[in-house]
Amino acid sequence: MTNPVAILNNPFLNKGTAFTKQERQNLGLQGLLPPKVQNLSEQVEQTYAQFQHKGSDLDKRIFLMDIFNENRVLFYKLFSEHIVEFMPIVYDPTIATTIENYSELYVQSQNAVYLSIDEPKNMEQTLRNAADGRDIRLIVVTDAEGILGIGDWGTNGVDISVGKLMVYTAAAGIDPSQVMPVVLDTGTNNSKLLNDKLYLGNQHERVTGDRFYDFVDQFVQTAERLFPNLYLHFEDFGRDNAANLLNKYKDQITTFNDDIQGTGIIVLAGILGALNISKQKMTDQIYLCFGAGSAGAGITKRIFDEFVQEGMAPEEAKKHFYMVDKQGLLFDDDSTLTPEQREFARSRSEFENADQLDNLAAVVSEIHPTVMVGTSTQPGTFTEEIVKDMSANTDRPIIFPLSNPTKLAEATAEDLIKWSDGRALVATGIPAADVEYKGVTYHIGQANNALVYPGLGLGVIASTAKVLNDEMISAAAHSLGGIVDPTQAGAAVLPPVSKLDQFSQTVALAVANSVVEQGLNRESISDVKAAIDDTRWEPKY
Ligand SMILES: NC(=O)c1ccc[n+]([C@@H]2O[C@H](COP(=O)([O-])OP(=O)(O)OC[C@H]3O[C@@H](n4cnc5c(N)ncnc54)[C@H](O)[C@@H]3O)[C@@H](O)[C@H]2O)c1
Ligand SMILES: O=C(O)C[C@H](O)C(=O)O
Ligand SMILES: [Mn+2]
């Protein structure tokens, strides 16, 4: 028999006060818990009341993490019943605060795995120990070089792996005993951490070049070998490494880059939703990407592919896309461009005033975009002047300020609605409250990859997909249409987070169908819907 105390300390086994009299007797737990036996809904009610007494969002998150550390069923039942309220606490934006203060706040590892570049020999044993015989189907891995828009956070970034996985389970029912959060600690270039006595990570600069790529490859190969049914999700790597790693592995293993691909899907879905409201055509749009990094370039490529899928010739479609980064409009004579930026760089000869196009305002006034998406990490950069200029040249400007967390957003939804006199079709990266303007209530969609990656993952895992390809990604984006009523004044461009668990199913089904139609499933599947239902985990004792 397992040691009774070990059961209470194991969040996958512990039911706390919900252990029945019989279970307490069988497991040797008599007297190790208060006498009363509660059921799950009583526990949920009691913990929710405790949650409501916490003051700050950080205190709320710390409380919820205690529940997570103690009892996974209770945590996920509570989370699933309060998804709209808990998303910004468990996940972005509060998670940014816990990442910045990870070492100071540290109490326990939350079943995360810390792989150190200084001790590569331990890797296999560490992964085995962490799995402890569990059938791992999903890993979220980060090296934390580009956490949200807040930069390099070294080992602290492990929280993004933990948090993304929490959303996978709450939104799509991924079995929490089949997941593993991983941080690859390859050092940090964050001088604050390098000089902080409390910092818990490797206190040296980032290792780069071959040693970095060899370490990542050792991880990928070892994880694939130990967990043959693995879906490997990369999160918040630095801009160049993120794209390189995706290109290296995407045709070989079942893998996904959330910042590049996940964000591409949700923004395409948001633009489709916006066009459904404005009754305009995708291929008539002029697209401006502001901040052409992992997310910006990933989104641009996804929207460009959509133009081509709708029948426009690639060279014609290219003319509709503009990228702006630190240096202003990206031109093809710039040797510092990334390969993803080079695809969409323009020729100086197209413009009489090319030298003046070194800032967003000048570019907007020159090209008259109809869609502007911000992934720049630069707060307040969608100014009143820029928004008014854009709105003067298009009826329903589509404007998505997506930089996270809250303090980095390019604009607020409220300002965008006001400055465009109610015409802008807006989605934000973090949740935004309704905006009241001239008698209309505007609902603001959340264009955060969290609205799609859980369903995508459920579809991929349930269908035993060998790879994740563009067809599946496109199917995911298109599946989100039709949930919002576009005829309602002030309708949001994306479905609400309150329906996250429902539309995660929709996304999963679309993706799994695409996998099976393409014959890319590892195991034979006769009924896609049943395969998804069988994969879904529910929080219950
Ligand atoms: N809503 C979402 O789902 C979502 C998803 C991914 C990323 N994001 C957000 O997007 C932002 C970027 O993330 P990323 O992973 O692409 O990071 P990244 O570092 O890969 O890209 C940021 C890009 O912005 C550019 N940039 C920096 N300063 C600029 C300036 N003054 N003007 C124009 N461009 C500038 C950088 O050069 C870089 O190319 C972050 O804030 C992140 O939180 C949101
Ligand atoms: O984590 C988020 O909130 C979305 C996204 O992956 C990001 O990096 O900002
Ligand atoms: Mn991210």
Coordinates of C-alpha atoms and ligand atoms in Angstrom, one line a residue:
M1 CA 0.0 0.0 0.0
T2 CA 1.2 3.5 -0.8
N3 CA 2.3 5.5 2.1
P4 CA -0.8 7.5 3.3
V5 CA 1.1 10.8 3.6
A6 CA 2.5 10.3 0.1
I7 CA -1.1 10.1 -1.2
L8 CA -2.1 13.4 0.4
N9 CA 1.1 15.0 -1.0
N10 CA 0.3 13.8 -4.6
P11 CA -1.9 16.2 -6.4
F12 CA -3.0 13.6 -8.9
L13 CA -4.2 11.3 -6.1
N14 CA -5.2 13.7 -3.3
K15 CA -8.9 14.4 -2.9
G16 CA -8.5 16.1 0.4
T17 CA -11.8 16.2 2.4
A18 CA -13.5 14.3 -0.5
F19 CA -11.9 11.0 0.4
T20 CA -14.8 8.8 1.5
K21 CA -14.9 6.9 4.8
Q22 CA -14.2 3.7 2.9
E23 CA -11.2 5.2 1.0
R24 CA -9.8 6.7 4.2
Q25 CA -10.0 3.2 5.8
N26 CA -8.5 1.5 2.7
L27 CA -5.7 4.0 2.3
G28 CA -4.8 4.5 6.0
L29 CA -6.1 8.1 6.0
Q30 CA -8.3 7.9 9.1
G31 CA -7.6 10.8 11.3
L32 CA -5.3 12.4 8.7
L33 CA -8.1 14.6 7.5
P34 CA -10.9 16.5 9.2
P35 CA -13.8 14.1 9.9
K36 CA -16.4 15.6 7.5
V37 CA -16.5 14.1 4.0
Q38 CA -17.2 16.7 1.3
N39 CA -18.2 16.2 -2.3
L40 CA -16.4 18.0 -5.2
S41 CA -19.1 20.7 -5.5
E42 CA -18.8 21.5 -1.8
Q43 CA -15.1 21.8 -2.1
V44 CA -15.5 24.0 -5.2
E45 CA -17.9 26.3 -3.4
Q46 CA -15.7 26.5 -0.3
T47 CA -12.5 27.2 -2.3
Y48 CA -14.2 29.8 -4.5
A49 CA -15.4 31.7 -1.4
Q50 CA -11.8 31.7 -0.1
F51 CA -10.6 32.9 -3.5
Q52 CA -13.0 35.8 -3.4
H53 CA -11.5 37.0 -0.2
K54 CA -8.1 37.5 -1.8
G55 CA -7.2 41.1 -2.6
S56 CA -4.8 41.5 -5.5
D57 CA -4.7 39.4 -8.7
L58 CA -1.3 38.1 -7.5
D59 CA -2.7 36.9 -4.2
K60 CA -5.6 35.3 -6.1
R61 CA -3.1 33.5 -8.3
I62 CA -1.0 32.3 -5.4
F63 CA -4.1 30.9 -3.8
L64 CA -5.1 29.1 -6.9
M65 CA -1.6 27.7 -7.3
D66 CA -1.9 26.2 -3.8
I67 CA -5.1 24.4 -4.9
F68 CA -3.3 23.2 -8.1
N69 CA -0.3 22.0 -6.0
E70 CA -2.7 20.1 -3.7
N71 CA -5.4 18.6 -5.8
R72 CA -5.6 18.7 -9.6
V73 CA -9.3 17.6 -9.8
L74 CA -10.4 20.4 -7.5
F75 CA -8.3 23.0 -9.3
Y76 CA -9.6 22.1 -12.7
K77 CA -13.2 21.8 -11.6
L78 CA -12.9 25.3 -10.0
F79 CA -11.2 26.7 -13.1
S80 CA -13.7 25.3 -15.5
E81 CA -16.6 26.8 -13.5
H82 CA -15.0 30.3 -13.5
I83 CA -13.1 30.3 -16.7
V84 CA -13.7 34.0 -17.6
E85 CA -12.8 35.2 -14.2
F86 CA -9.8 32.9 -13.8
M87 CA -8.1 33.1 -17.2
P88 CA -6.5 36.5 -16.5
I89 CA -5.4 35.3 -13.0
V90 CA -4.1 31.9 -13.9
Y91 CA -2.7 33.0 -17.3
D92 CA -1.9 36.3 -19.0
P93 CA -1.6 39.0 -17.7
T94 CA -1.1 38.0 -14.0
I95 CA 1.3 35.3 -15.1
A96 CA 3.7 38.0 -16.2
T97 CA 4.0 39.2 -12.6
T98 CA 4.7 35.7 -11.3
I99 CA 7.4 35.2 -14.0
E100 CA 9.1 38.4 -13.1
N101 CA 9.0 37.5 -9.4
Y102 CA 9.4 33.7 -9.7
S103 CA 12.4 33.2 -7.5
E104 CA 11.0 35.5 -4.8
L105 CA 7.7 33.8 -4.8
Y106 CA 9.0 30.2 -5.2
V107 CA 7.4 27.6 -3.0
Q108 CA 7.3 24.5 -5.2
S109 CA 8.1 23.2 -8.6
Q110 CA 4.6 22.2 -9.7
N111 CA 5.8 19.1 -11.5
A112 CA 7.8 21.2 -13.9
V113 CA 11.1 20.0 -15.3
Y114 CA 14.2 22.2 -15.3
L115 CA 16.8 21.0 -17.9
S116 CA 20.1 22.7 -17.4
I117 CA 22.6 23.2 -20.3
D118 CA 25.3 22.8 -17.7
E119 CA 24.3 19.2 -17.0
P120 CA 23.1 17.7 -20.3
K121 CA 24.1 14.2 -19.1
N122 CA 21.2 14.2 -16.6
M123 CA 18.5 14.9 -19.2
E124 CA 17.2 11.4 -19.9
Q125 CA 17.1 10.5 -16.2
T126 CA 15.4 13.7 -15.3
L127 CA 12.7 13.2 -17.9
R128 CA 12.1 9.7 -16.7
N129 CA 12.0 10.7 -13.1
A130 CA 9.6 13.5 -13.9
A131 CA 7.3 11.3 -15.9
D132 CA 7.3 8.7 -13.1
G133 CA 5.7 6.1 -15.4
R134 CA 3.1 8.5 -16.8
D135 CA 2.1 8.4 -20.5
I136 CA 3.2 11.9 -21.5
R137 CA 1.4 13.2 -24.5
L138 CA 2.0 16.9 -24.3
I139 CA 5.0 19.0 -23.4
V140 CA 5.2 22.8 -23.4
V141 CA 8.8 23.8 -23.5
T142 CA 10.3 27.3 -23.3
D143 CA 13.8 28.7 -23.1
A144 CA 12.2 31.9 -21.9
E145 CA 14.3 34.2 -24.1
G146 CA 11.2 36.0 -25.2
I147 CA 8.5 35.7 -22.6
L148 CA 5.4 37.5 -23.8
G149 CA 6.7 41.0 -24.5
I150 CA 8.7 41.2 -21.3
G151 CA 11.9 39.7 -22.6
D152 CA 14.4 37.2 -21.1
W153 CA 13.4 35.6 -17.8
G154 CA 15.7 32.5 -17.7
T155 CA 14.4 29.8 -15.4
N156 CA 11.6 32.0 -14.2
G157 CA 9.9 31.4 -17.6
V158 CA 9.0 27.9 -16.5
D159 CA 5.8 29.4 -15.3
I160 CA 4.7 30.0 -18.9
S161 CA 5.0 26.3 -19.6
V162 CA 3.0 25.5 -16.5
G163 CA 0.4 28.2 -17.2
K164 CA -0.1 27.3 -20.9
L165 CA -0.7 23.7 -19.8
M166 CA -3.3 24.7 -17.2
V167 CA -5.3 26.4 -20.0
Y168 CA -4.9 23.2 -22.2
T169 CA -6.7 21.3 -19.5
A170 CA -9.3 23.9 -18.5
A171 CA -10.3 24.7 -22.1
A172 CA -9.9 21.4 -23.9
G173 CA -9.8 18.7 -21.3
I174 CA -6.2 17.5 -21.9
D175 CA -5.5 15.0 -19.2
P176 CA -3.3 16.8 -16.6
S177 CA -1.5 13.6 -15.8
Q178 CA -0.3 13.3 -19.4
V179 CA 1.4 16.7 -19.6
M180 CA 4.9 18.0 -18.7
P181 CA 6.0 21.6 -18.4
V182 CA 9.7 22.1 -19.3
V183 CA 12.2 24.9 -19.2
L184 CA 15.5 24.7 -21.0
D185 CA 17.7 26.7 -18.8
T186 CA 20.4 27.9 -21.1
G187 CA 21.3 30.9 -19.1
T188 CA 19.9 34.4 -19.2
N189 CA 21.0 37.8 -20.5
N190 CA 18.7 39.6 -18.1
S191 CA 21.2 41.6 -16.0
K192 CA 18.7 41.9 -13.2
L193 CA 18.6 38.1 -12.8
L194 CA 22.4 37.8 -13.3
N195 CA 22.8 40.1 -10.3
D196 CA 20.0 38.8 -8.1
K197 CA 21.1 36.7 -5.1
L198 CA 17.6 35.1 -5.0
Y199 CA 17.6 34.1 -8.7
L200 CA 17.1 30.3 -8.9
G201 CA 18.3 29.7 -12.4
N202 CA 21.8 29.3 -14.0
Q203 CA 23.5 32.5 -13.3
H204 CA 25.4 32.9 -16.5
E205 CA 24.8 34.4 -19.9
R206 CA 22.8 32.5 -22.5
V207 CA 24.7 29.8 -24.4
T208 CA 24.2 30.3 -28.1
G209 CA 25.1 28.8 -31.4
D210 CA 25.8 25.1 -31.9
R211 CA 25.8 24.3 -28.2
F212 CA 22.3 25.8 -27.9
Y213 CA 21.0 23.9 -30.9
D214 CA 22.6 20.7 -29.8
F215 CA 21.1 21.0 -26.4
V216 CA 17.6 21.6 -27.8
D217 CA 18.1 18.7 -30.2
Q218 CA 19.2 16.4 -27.4
F219 CA 16.0 17.4 -25.6
V220 CA 13.8 16.8 -28.7
Q221 CA 15.3 13.4 -29.5
T222 CA 15.2 12.2 -25.9
A223 CA 11.6 13.4 -25.3
E224 CA 10.5 11.8 -28.6
R225 CA 12.1 8.5 -27.7
L226 CA 10.8 8.4 -24.1
F227 CA 7.3 9.6 -25.1
P228 CA 6.4 8.2 -28.6
N229 CA 3.0 9.9 -28.7
L230 CA 4.3 13.3 -27.8
Y231 CA 2.9 16.6 -29.1
L232 CA 5.7 19.1 -28.5
H233 CA 4.6 22.8 -28.0
F234 CA 7.3 25.5 -28.2
E235 CA 6.7 28.7 -26.3
D236 CA 8.4 32.1 -26.0
F237 CA 11.8 31.3 -27.5
G238 CA 13.7 34.3 -28.9
R239 CA 12.7 35.5 -32.3
D240 CA 15.5 33.9 -34.4
N241 CA 15.6 30.6 -32.6
A242 CA 11.8 30.2 -32.6
A243 CA 11.6 30.3 -36.4
N244 CA 14.8 28.1 -36.8
L245 CA 13.5 25.4 -34.5
L246 CA 10.0 25.3 -36.1
N247 CA 11.6 25.0 -39.6
K248 CA 13.9 22.3 -38.3
Y249 CA 11.3 20.1 -36.7
K250 CA 7.9 20.8 -38.2
D251 CA 8.1 18.0 -40.9
Q252 CA 9.7 15.5 -38.6
I253 CA 7.7 15.4 -35.4
T254 CA 4.3 16.4 -34.1
T255 CA 5.2 19.9 -33.0
F256 CA 3.8 23.4 -32.8
N257 CA 5.1 26.9 -32.2
D258 CA 2.4 28.8 -30.3
D259 CA 3.7 32.3 -31.0
I260 CA 4.2 31.8 -34.7
Q261 CA 1.4 29.4 -35.6
G262 CA -1.1 29.7 -32.7
T263 CA -1.2 33.5 -33.0
G264 CA -1.5 33.2 -36.8
I265 CA -4.6 31.1 -36.4
I266 CA -6.4 33.3 -33.9
V267 CA -5.6 36.5 -35.8
L268 CA -6.9 34.9 -39.1
A269 CA -10.0 33.8 -37.2
G270 CA -10.4 37.4 -35.9
I271 CA -10.0 39.0 -39.3
L272 CA -12.5 36.5 -40.8
G273 CA -14.8 37.5 -38.0
A274 CA -14.3 41.2 -38.7
L275 CA -14.9 40.8 -42.4
N276 CA -18.0 38.9 -41.6
I277 CA -19.2 42.0 -39.7
S278 CA -18.1 44.6 -42.3
K279 CA -19.1 42.3 -45.3
Q280 CA -15.8 43.0 -47.0
K281 CA -13.5 40.6 -48.9
M282 CA -10.2 39.3 -47.5
T283 CA -8.4 39.9 -50.8
D284 CA -9.3 43.6 -50.8
Q285 CA -7.5 44.2 -47.5
I286 CA -4.2 46.1 -47.1
Y287 CA -2.3 44.5 -44.2
L288 CA 0.1 46.2 -42.0
C289 CA 2.2 44.2 -39.5
F290 CA 3.7 46.3 -36.7
G291 CA 6.5 44.4 -34.9
A292 CA 7.6 41.7 -37.4
G293 CA 9.0 39.1 -34.9
S294 CA 7.8 35.6 -34.1
A295 CA 4.1 36.5 -33.8
G296 CA 4.1 39.4 -36.3
A297 CA 5.7 37.3 -39.1
G298 CA 3.8 34.2 -38.2
I299 CA 0.5 36.1 -38.5
T300 CA 1.5 37.8 -41.7
K301 CA 2.3 34.5 -43.3
R302 CA -1.0 33.0 -42.2
I303 CA -3.0 35.9 -43.6
F304 CA -1.0 35.8 -46.8
D305 CA -1.6 32.1 -47.2
E306 CA -5.3 32.8 -46.9
F307 CA -5.2 35.3 -49.8
V308 CA -3.5 32.6 -51.9
Q309 CA -6.0 30.0 -50.8
E310 CA -8.8 32.4 -51.8
G311 CA -7.3 32.3 -55.3
M312 CA -5.0 35.3 -55.5
A313 CA -1.7 34.8 -57.2
P314 CA 1.2 34.9 -54.6
E315 CA 3.0 37.8 -56.4
E316 CA -0.3 39.8 -56.5
A317 CA -1.1 39.0 -52.8
K318 CA 2.4 40.1 -51.7
K319 CA 1.5 43.6 -52.8
H320 CA -1.1 43.8 -50.1
F321 CA 1.4 43.3 -47.2
Y322 CA 3.6 45.7 -45.4
M323 CA 5.9 45.1 -42.4
V324 CA 7.1 47.7 -40.0
D325 CA 9.7 47.0 -37.3
K326 CA 12.1 49.1 -35.3
Q327 CA 13.6 50.6 -38.4
G328 CA 10.3 51.5 -40.0
L329 CA 8.9 50.0 -43.2
L330 CA 11.0 46.9 -44.0
F331 CA 12.9 47.3 -47.3
D332 CA 14.7 44.5 -49.2
D333 CA 18.1 46.3 -49.2
D334 CA 18.3 45.9 -45.4
S335 CA 20.8 43.2 -44.4
T336 CA 19.5 42.8 -40.9
L337 CA 16.1 41.3 -42.0
T338 CA 15.1 37.8 -40.7
P339 CA 14.2 35.3 -43.5
E340 CA 10.5 35.7 -42.4
Q341 CA 10.7 39.5 -42.8
R342 CA 12.6 39.3 -46.1
E343 CA 9.6 37.5 -47.7
F344 CA 7.5 40.7 -47.2
A345 CA 10.1 43.4 -47.6
R346 CA 9.3 46.1 -50.1
S347 CA 11.5 47.8 -52.7
R348 CA 12.5 51.4 -52.1
S349 CA 11.7 52.2 -55.7
E350 CA 8.0 51.7 -55.0
F351 CA 7.9 54.9 -53.0
E352 CA 8.9 58.5 -53.7
N353 CA 9.4 59.1 -50.0
A354 CA 11.0 55.8 -49.0
D355 CA 13.5 57.5 -46.7
Q356 CA 10.7 59.1 -44.7
L357 CA 8.9 55.8 -44.1
D358 CA 10.9 55.1 -40.9
N359 CA 8.0 55.4 -38.5
L360 CA 4.5 54.0 -38.2
A361 CA 2.6 57.2 -38.7
A362 CA 4.4 57.9 -42.0
V363 CA 3.8 54.3 -43.2
V364 CA 0.1 54.4 -42.3
S365 CA -0.4 57.7 -44.1
E366 CA 1.5 56.4 -47.2
I367 CA -0.1 52.9 -47.6
H368 CA -3.6 53.4 -46.1
P369 CA -3.8 50.0 -44.4
T370 CA -7.2 48.5 -43.7
V371 CA -5.9 45.9 -41.2
M372 CA -3.2 46.8 -38.6
V373 CA -1.9 44.2 -36.2
G374 CA 0.5 45.2 -33.3
T375 CA 3.0 42.6 -32.0
S376 CA 5.7 45.2 -31.3
T377 CA 6.0 45.1 -27.5
Q378 CA 5.8 48.9 -27.7
P379 CA 2.9 50.4 -25.6
G380 CA 0.8 53.3 -26.9
T381 CA 2.2 53.2 -30.4
F382 CA -1.2 53.1 -32.1
T383 CA -1.8 56.8 -31.4
E384 CA -4.9 58.9 -31.9
E385 CA -3.2 60.5 -35.0
I386 CA -2.5 57.1 -36.6
V387 CA -5.9 55.6 -35.8
K388 CA -7.7 58.7 -37.2
D389 CA -5.6 58.6 -40.3
M390 CA -6.4 55.0 -40.9
S391 CA -10.1 55.5 -40.2
A392 CA -10.2 58.4 -42.7
N393 CA -9.2 55.9 -45.4
T394 CA -11.3 52.9 -44.6
D395 CA -14.8 52.4 -43.3
R396 CA -14.2 49.6 -40.9
P397 CA -10.5 49.6 -39.9
I398 CA -9.5 46.3 -38.4
I399 CA -7.1 47.1 -35.5
F400 CA -5.6 44.4 -33.2
P401 CA -3.2 45.7 -30.5
L402 CA -1.8 42.3 -29.4
S403 CA 1.3 42.9 -27.3
N404 CA 1.1 41.4 -23.9
P405 CA 0.9 41.8 -21.0
T406 CA -1.5 44.8 -20.5
K407 CA 1.2 47.4 -19.9
L408 CA 2.6 46.7 -23.4
A409 CA -0.5 46.9 -25.5
E410 CA -0.2 49.2 -28.6
A411 CA -3.6 50.8 -27.6
T412 CA -6.6 50.2 -25.5
A413 CA -9.9 48.9 -27.0
E414 CA -11.7 51.9 -25.6
D415 CA -9.4 54.4 -27.3
L416 CA -9.6 52.6 -30.6
I417 CA -13.4 52.7 -30.5
K418 CA -13.4 56.3 -29.6
W419 CA -10.8 57.5 -32.0
S420 CA -12.4 55.7 -34.9
D421 CA -15.9 57.0 -33.9
G422 CA -17.1 53.4 -33.3
R423 CA -15.9 52.1 -36.6
A424 CA -12.8 50.1 -35.7
L425 CA -13.2 46.3 -35.4
V426 CA -11.0 45.6 -32.5
A427 CA -9.4 42.6 -30.8
T428 CA -6.9 42.7 -28.0
G429 CA -4.3 40.3 -26.6
I430 CA -5.5 40.3 -23.0
P431 CA -9.2 40.4 -22.0
A432 CA -10.8 43.8 -22.4
A433 CA -14.1 45.1 -20.9
D434 CA -17.0 46.1 -23.1
V435 CA -16.8 49.6 -24.4
E436 CA -19.9 51.9 -24.3
Y437 CA -19.8 54.5 -27.1
K438 CA -22.7 56.6 -28.4
G439 CA -25.3 54.2 -27.1
V440 CA -23.7 51.0 -28.5
T441 CA -22.0 48.3 -26.4
Y442 CA -18.9 47.1 -28.2
H443 CA -17.8 43.6 -27.2
I444 CA -14.1 43.1 -27.6
G445 CA -12.8 39.8 -28.8
Q446 CA -9.6 38.4 -27.3
A447 CA -7.1 37.5 -30.0
N448 CA -4.9 35.5 -27.8
N449 CA -3.5 32.1 -28.9
A450 CA -5.1 30.6 -25.8
L451 CA -8.3 30.7 -27.6
V452 CA -7.1 28.1 -30.2
Y453 CA -4.1 26.2 -29.0
P454 CA -6.0 24.0 -26.5
G455 CA -8.5 22.9 -29.2
L456 CA -5.8 22.4 -31.7
G457 CA -3.8 20.3 -29.2
L458 CA -6.9 18.2 -28.4
G459 CA -7.5 17.6 -32.1
V460 CA -3.8 16.7 -32.8
I461 CA -3.6 14.4 -29.8
A462 CA -6.9 12.7 -30.3
S463 CA -6.3 12.0 -34.0
T464 CA -2.7 10.8 -33.3
A465 CA -1.4 13.2 -35.9
K466 CA 2.1 12.6 -37.2
V467 CA 2.7 16.2 -38.0
L468 CA 0.8 19.5 -37.7
N469 CA 0.6 21.1 -41.1
D470 CA -0.9 24.2 -42.8
E471 CA -4.1 22.4 -43.8
M472 CA -4.8 21.6 -40.2
I473 CA -3.9 25.1 -39.1
S474 CA -6.2 26.7 -41.7
A475 CA -9.0 24.3 -40.7
A476 CA -8.6 25.5 -37.1
A477 CA -8.8 29.2 -38.0
H478 CA -11.9 28.7 -40.2
S479 CA -13.7 26.6 -37.6
L480 CA -14.2 29.6 -35.3
G481 CA -16.5 31.4 -37.7
G482 CA -20.3 31.3 -37.1
I483 CA -20.2 31.5 -33.3
V484 CA -20.8 35.2 -33.1
D485 CA -23.8 36.9 -34.5
P486 CA -22.3 39.6 -36.9
T487 CA -25.6 41.5 -37.3
Q488 CA -25.6 42.6 -33.6
A489 CA -24.4 46.2 -33.2
G490 CA -21.0 46.1 -31.4
A491 CA -20.5 42.4 -32.0
A492 CA -17.1 41.0 -31.2
V493 CA -14.8 39.7 -34.0
L494 CA -14.1 36.5 -32.0
P495 CA -16.2 34.2 -29.8
P496 CA -16.2 35.0 -26.1
V497 CA -13.9 33.3 -23.6
S498 CA -17.0 32.2 -21.7
K499 CA -17.5 29.6 -24.6
L500 CA -13.9 28.5 -24.6
D501 CA -14.6 25.0 -23.6
Q502 CA -17.3 24.7 -26.3
F503 CA -15.3 26.1 -29.2
S504 CA -12.2 24.2 -28.2
Q505 CA -14.3 21.1 -29.2
T506 CA -15.1 22.8 -32.5
V507 CA -11.5 23.5 -33.2
A508 CA -10.5 20.0 -32.1
L509 CA -13.0 18.4 -34.5
A510 CA -11.9 20.5 -37.4
V511 CA -8.3 19.7 -36.9
A512 CA -8.8 16.0 -36.3
N513 CA -10.9 15.7 -39.4
S514 CA -8.2 17.4 -41.4
V515 CA -5.6 14.9 -40.0
V516 CA -7.7 11.9 -40.9
E517 CA -8.7 13.3 -44.3
Q518 CA -5.0 13.7 -45.1
G519 CA -4.2 10.3 -43.8
L520 CA -1.7 11.7 -41.3
N521 CA -3.0 9.8 -38.2
R522 CA -0.6 7.3 -36.6
E523 CA -3.4 5.0 -35.4
S524 CA -6.5 4.1 -37.3
I525 CA -9.5 6.2 -36.4
S526 CA -13.0 5.2 -37.5
D527 CA -14.9 7.9 -35.6
V528 CA -13.2 11.3 -35.1
K529 CA -15.8 12.7 -32.7
A530 CA -15.5 9.6 -30.5
A531 CA -11.7 9.8 -30.6
I532 CA -12.0 13.3 -29.2
D533 CA -14.5 12.4 -26.6
D534 CA -12.3 9.5 -25.5
T535 CA -9.3 11.8 -25.2
R536 CA -11.0 14.4 -23.1
W537 CA -10.4 14.3 -19.4
E538 CA -13.0 15.7 -17.0
P539 CA -12.4 16.9 -13.4
K540 CA -14.2 14.4 -11.3
Y541 CA -13.4 11.9 -8.6
Ligands
LIG1 N1 -2.1 37.9 -28.4 C1 -1.3 36.9 -28.6 O1 -1.8 35.7 -28.7 C2 0.1 37.0 -28.8 C3 0.9 35.9 -29.2 C4 2.2 36.0 -29.4 C5 2.8 37.2 -29.0 N2 2.1 38.2 -28.5 C6 2.7 39.5 -28.1 O2 3.4 40.1 -29.2 C7 4.6 40.7 -28.8 C8 5.7 40.2 -29.6 O3 6.0 38.8 -29.3 P1 6.9 38.0 -30.2 O4 7.0 36.6 -29.6 O5 6.6 38.1 -31.6 O6 8.3 38.7 -29.9 P2 9.5 39.0 -30.9 O7 10.6 39.5 -30.0 O8 9.8 37.8 -31.7 O9 9.0 40.2 -31.8 C9 8.9 41.5 -31.4 C10 9.2 42.3 -32.7 O10 8.9 43.7 -32.4 C11 9.9 44.5 -32.9 N3 10.0 45.8 -32.3 C12 10.7 46.1 -31.1 N4 10.6 47.5 -31.0 C13 9.8 48.0 -32.0 C14 9.4 49.3 -32.3 N5 9.7 50.3 -31.6 N6 8.7 49.4 -33.5 C15 8.3 48.3 -34.2 N7 8.7 47.1 -33.9 C16 9.5 46.9 -32.8 C17 11.2 43.6 -32.7 O11 12.3 44.1 -33.4 C18 10.7 42.2 -33.1 O12 10.8 42.0 -34.4 C19 4.7 40.4 -27.3 O13 4.2 41.5 -26.5 C20 3.8 39.2 -27.1 O14 3.2 39.2 -25.8 C21 0.7 38.2 -28.4
LIG2 O1 1.0 34.1 -23.6 C1 0.1 34.9 -24.1 O2 -0.7 35.6 -23.5 C2 0.1 34.9 -25.6 C3 1.3 34.8 -26.3 O3 1.8 33.5 -26.4 C4 2.4 35.7 -25.9 O4 3.6 35.4 -26.0 O5 2.0 36.9 -25.6
MN3 MN 3.9 33.3 -26.2

